[in-house]
Short mmCIF file of C-alpha atoms in Angstrom, two decimals:
data_model
loop_
_atom_site.label_atom_id
_atom_site.label_comp_id
_atom_site.label_asym_id
_atom_site.label_seq_id
_atom_site.Cartn_x
_atom_site.Cartn_y
_atom_site.Cartn_z
CA MET A 1 24.73 -33.50 172.80
CA ASN A 2 24.38 -37.13 173.74
CA HIS A 3 23.56 -37.37 177.53
CA LEU A 4 26.21 -40.09 177.93
CA ASN A 5 28.87 -37.60 176.96
CA GLU A 6 27.82 -35.18 179.63
CA PRO A 7 29.72 -35.19 182.99
CA ALA A 8 28.08 -37.06 185.92
CA VAL A 9 27.07 -34.79 188.73
CA LEU A 10 26.92 -36.52 192.13
CA ILE A 11 23.49 -36.07 193.90
CA GLU A 12 23.95 -38.26 196.88
CA ARG A 13 26.35 -41.07 198.11
CA CYS A 14 25.41 -43.37 200.85
CA SER A 15 27.07 -46.27 202.80
CA SER A 16 25.30 -49.39 203.98
CA SER A 17 26.01 -52.98 204.99
CA ARG A 18 26.04 -53.77 201.23
CA GLY A 19 28.71 -51.25 200.47
CA GLU A 20 28.35 -47.83 198.81
CA ILE A 21 25.54 -46.60 196.52
CA GLN A 22 25.18 -43.31 194.83
CA LEU A 23 22.73 -41.32 192.72
CA GLN A 24 24.09 -39.09 190.02
CA ARG A 25 22.73 -36.95 187.20
CA ARG A 26 23.74 -36.65 183.48
CA GLY A 27 21.88 -33.67 182.01
CA GLU A 28 18.20 -34.33 182.71
CA TYR A 29 18.73 -38.09 183.39
CA TYR A 30 19.69 -40.00 186.68
CA GLU A 31 21.92 -43.05 187.23
CA VAL A 32 22.37 -45.33 190.19
CA ILE A 33 25.85 -46.76 190.84
CA SER A 34 26.51 -49.44 193.43
CA ASN A 35 30.03 -50.23 194.67
CA GLY A 36 31.38 -48.62 191.54
CA THR A 37 29.16 -50.73 189.14
CA PHE A 38 26.32 -49.23 187.09
CA LEU A 39 22.92 -50.55 188.11
CA MET A 40 20.15 -48.50 186.46
CA ALA A 41 19.21 -45.21 184.82
CA THR A 42 16.23 -43.13 183.68
CA TYR A 43 17.28 -42.64 180.10
CA ASN A 44 16.12 -45.95 178.77
CA GLY A 45 13.34 -47.86 180.47
CA GLU A 46 12.18 -50.00 177.49
CA SER A 47 13.36 -53.38 178.98
CA GLU A 48 12.20 -52.48 182.53
CA ARG A 49 8.70 -51.76 181.12
CA LEU A 50 8.68 -54.87 178.91
CA LEU A 51 9.52 -56.99 182.01
CA VAL A 52 6.07 -56.16 183.24
CA LYS A 53 4.20 -55.72 179.94
CA ALA A 54 5.25 -59.25 178.68
CA ALA A 55 3.80 -60.78 181.86
CA LEU A 56 0.57 -58.68 181.70
CA ASP A 57 -0.02 -59.74 178.07
CA ARG A 58 0.14 -63.44 179.06
CA CYS A 59 -2.11 -63.27 182.10
CA GLN A 60 -5.93 -63.27 181.97
CA SER A 61 -6.42 -61.86 185.43
CA PRO A 62 -3.34 -60.07 186.78
CA GLN A 63 -4.85 -58.79 189.97
CA TYR A 64 -1.89 -59.40 192.33
CA VAL A 65 1.59 -58.53 191.10
CA LEU A 66 5.01 -58.94 192.73
CA ILE A 67 7.98 -56.82 191.59
CA GLY A 68 11.41 -57.82 192.89
CA GLY A 69 13.58 -54.72 192.80
CA LEU A 70 12.20 -51.25 192.57
CA GLY A 71 14.96 -49.75 190.29
CA VAL A 72 13.97 -46.29 189.02
CA GLY A 73 10.31 -47.19 189.14
CA PHE A 74 9.65 -47.90 185.48
CA SER A 75 8.38 -51.47 185.99
CA LEU A 76 6.07 -50.21 188.76
CA GLN A 77 4.86 -47.39 186.58
CA GLU A 78 3.97 -49.82 183.78
CA VAL A 79 2.04 -52.25 185.80
CA LEU A 80 -0.05 -49.46 187.40
CA LYS A 81 -1.39 -48.64 183.96
CA ASP A 82 -3.36 -51.89 183.95
CA GLU A 83 -6.98 -51.49 185.25
CA ARG A 84 -7.19 -55.11 186.17
CA LEU A 85 -4.56 -54.65 188.88
CA LYS A 86 -5.76 -54.70 192.55
CA GLN A 87 -2.32 -54.55 194.30
CA VAL A 88 1.34 -54.58 193.32
CA THR A 89 3.86 -55.56 195.97
CA VAL A 90 7.38 -54.21 195.43
CA VAL A 91 10.21 -55.65 197.44
CA GLU A 92 13.35 -53.41 197.56
CA ILE A 93 16.35 -54.09 199.69
CA ASP A 94 17.95 -50.59 199.61
CA GLU A 95 16.20 -47.81 201.57
CA ASN A 96 18.12 -45.17 199.58
CA VAL A 97 16.52 -46.46 196.37
CA ILE A 98 13.15 -46.29 197.92
CA LYS A 99 13.82 -42.74 199.08
CA TRP A 100 15.12 -41.56 195.70
CA ASN A 101 12.04 -42.95 194.00
CA SER A 102 9.78 -40.63 195.95
CA SER A 103 12.06 -37.66 195.49
CA TRP A 104 14.65 -37.24 192.69
CA LEU A 105 13.14 -40.00 190.44
CA ALA A 106 9.50 -39.35 191.10
CA LYS A 107 9.16 -37.11 187.97
CA SER A 108 10.58 -39.82 185.73
CA ASN A 109 8.20 -42.56 186.98
CA HIS A 110 5.15 -40.28 187.56
CA ASN A 111 5.42 -40.78 191.34
CA ALA A 112 4.65 -44.47 191.05
CA THR A 113 5.40 -45.23 194.67
CA GLY A 114 2.65 -42.88 195.76
CA ASP A 115 -0.17 -44.93 194.10
CA ALA A 116 -2.57 -46.36 196.62
CA ARG A 117 -2.32 -49.86 194.91
CA CYS A 118 1.43 -49.92 195.62
CA HIS A 119 2.48 -51.97 198.61
CA LEU A 120 6.20 -51.14 199.06
CA ILE A 121 8.32 -53.45 201.37
CA HIS A 122 11.79 -52.65 202.39
CA ALA A 123 13.42 -56.13 202.62
CA ASP A 124 15.77 -58.55 200.93
CA MET A 125 13.90 -60.34 198.25
CA ILE A 126 15.82 -63.51 198.74
CA THR A 127 14.86 -63.75 202.38
CA TRP A 128 11.34 -62.34 202.01
CA MET A 129 10.16 -64.70 199.30
CA LYS A 130 11.02 -67.68 201.53
CA GLU A 131 9.01 -66.27 204.38
CA THR A 132 5.88 -64.71 202.80
CA THR A 133 2.48 -66.54 202.48
CA MET A 134 1.29 -64.16 199.72
CA LYS A 135 0.50 -65.53 196.30
CA PHE A 136 0.76 -63.72 192.94
CA ASP A 137 -0.56 -63.77 189.49
CA LEU A 138 2.59 -62.19 188.11
CA ILE A 139 6.11 -62.21 189.46
CA CYS A 140 8.50 -59.78 187.81
CA LEU A 141 12.14 -59.87 188.81
CA ASP A 142 14.76 -57.15 188.26
CA ILE A 143 17.27 -58.23 190.92
CA ASP A 144 20.86 -57.08 190.36
CA ASN A 145 22.09 -57.35 186.74
CA GLY A 146 20.71 -60.85 186.12
CA PRO A 147 21.94 -64.40 186.70
CA ASP A 148 25.39 -63.99 185.08
CA TRP A 149 26.50 -60.55 186.43
CA VAL A 150 25.62 -60.04 190.08
CA VAL A 151 26.93 -57.13 192.08
CA TYR A 152 25.94 -58.92 195.33
CA ASP A 153 26.91 -62.63 195.50
CA GLU A 154 23.87 -63.55 197.74
CA ASN A 155 21.55 -62.75 194.79
CA CYS A 156 22.82 -65.81 193.00
CA SER A 157 20.45 -67.98 194.98
CA LEU A 158 17.56 -66.40 193.16
CA TYR A 159 18.74 -68.07 189.92
CA ASN A 160 19.25 -71.57 191.01
CA GLN A 161 16.81 -74.50 191.28
CA ALA A 162 16.03 -73.86 194.86
CA GLY A 163 15.19 -70.24 194.01
CA LEU A 164 12.90 -71.42 191.17
CA GLN A 165 11.11 -73.76 193.50
CA THR A 166 10.46 -70.88 195.96
CA LEU A 167 9.20 -68.65 193.11
CA GLN A 168 6.91 -71.40 191.77
CA SER A 169 5.37 -71.72 195.29
CA LEU A 170 4.40 -68.05 195.13
CA MET A 171 2.38 -68.43 191.93
CA ARG A 172 -1.31 -68.55 191.62
CA PRO A 173 -2.83 -70.77 188.98
CA GLY A 174 -2.28 -69.32 185.46
CA GLY A 175 0.59 -67.14 186.77
CA CYS A 176 3.61 -65.96 184.96
CA ILE A 177 7.21 -65.08 185.99
CA THR A 178 9.54 -62.74 184.12
CA PHE A 179 13.26 -62.11 184.75
CA TRP A 180 15.37 -59.07 183.59
CA SER A 181 18.98 -59.69 182.58
CA ALA A 182 21.80 -57.70 181.22
CA THR A 183 23.21 -60.82 179.41
CA ALA A 184 21.68 -63.64 177.30
CA SER A 185 22.53 -66.15 179.99
CA PRO A 186 22.00 -69.41 177.92
CA GLU A 187 22.78 -71.63 180.98
CA PHE A 188 20.00 -69.99 183.04
CA VAL A 189 17.57 -70.35 180.08
CA LEU A 190 18.34 -74.08 179.95
CA LEU A 191 17.64 -74.24 183.67
CA LEU A 192 14.32 -72.48 183.34
CA ARG A 193 13.33 -74.83 180.47
CA SER A 194 14.33 -77.95 182.42
CA PHE A 195 12.32 -76.75 185.42
CA PHE A 196 9.18 -75.30 183.89
CA GLY A 197 9.21 -77.03 180.49
CA LYS A 198 10.78 -76.10 177.12
CA ASP A 199 7.59 -74.67 175.72
CA ALA A 200 6.86 -72.57 178.88
CA VAL A 201 9.96 -70.27 178.45
CA GLU A 202 10.44 -67.41 175.96
CA VAL A 203 13.45 -65.10 175.52
CA THR A 204 13.08 -61.51 174.33
CA GLU A 205 15.99 -59.38 173.27
CA VAL A 206 15.79 -55.63 173.81
CA THR A 207 18.17 -53.67 171.60
CA GLN A 208 19.97 -50.68 173.19
CA GLN A 209 21.07 -47.60 171.35
CA ARG A 210 24.56 -48.16 172.74
CA GLY A 211 26.08 -51.27 174.21
CA GLU A 212 24.86 -54.82 174.49
CA PRO A 213 21.04 -55.58 174.47
CA ASP A 214 19.05 -56.48 177.52
CA TYR A 215 17.04 -59.67 177.84
CA ILE A 216 13.68 -60.60 179.26
CA PHE A 217 13.14 -64.29 180.16
CA ILE A 218 9.41 -65.09 180.29
CA VAL A 219 8.05 -68.16 182.08
CA ASN A 220 4.41 -69.00 181.32
CA PRO A 221 3.72 -72.55 182.49
CA SER A 222 -0.06 -72.56 181.75
#
């Protein structure tokens, strides 16, 4: 039986200043729903892992990595496989997502948040990245559903020119930035190419078993 045809069983529903978020289970898999909109699930992590792997493959010395958005922990799990890594900083705005990753979701991501190299920060990525003095070899961003389909309007500022300038200031020499998106977002790709250079930007399409593909935008200025 296809897991998507199984009924959703509510695990926990929570309220916050950003609205309502809930964790639910379909068979052996988990889904996170925010304000009635699907955000993420544990039944297909290919694009979330590629978000990190694509950056790792293009960087000679990925010692310090920033992940914006914890999700279900698949991107974090992927980066922890790399022996070159010294520290991965994960910025996640929702404390419920953090809590679920160390409980219900821990089996799916091999308890990634419990790794000693993981520096987990409960904060709004948009605000945090403007205030931090840290620098990174890789910046991997899985914020909302991408530039064209945001659940929270304030996340739009990550995908404009000011947001790109801030991200650029956080990069160490030879660094790489990747963005996850639920849509192809041709306008955002044009913005990336105008800002970083046409040859610095790649687009990878990740086919899904059902529904539209996911996309990874890879920025490698070096």
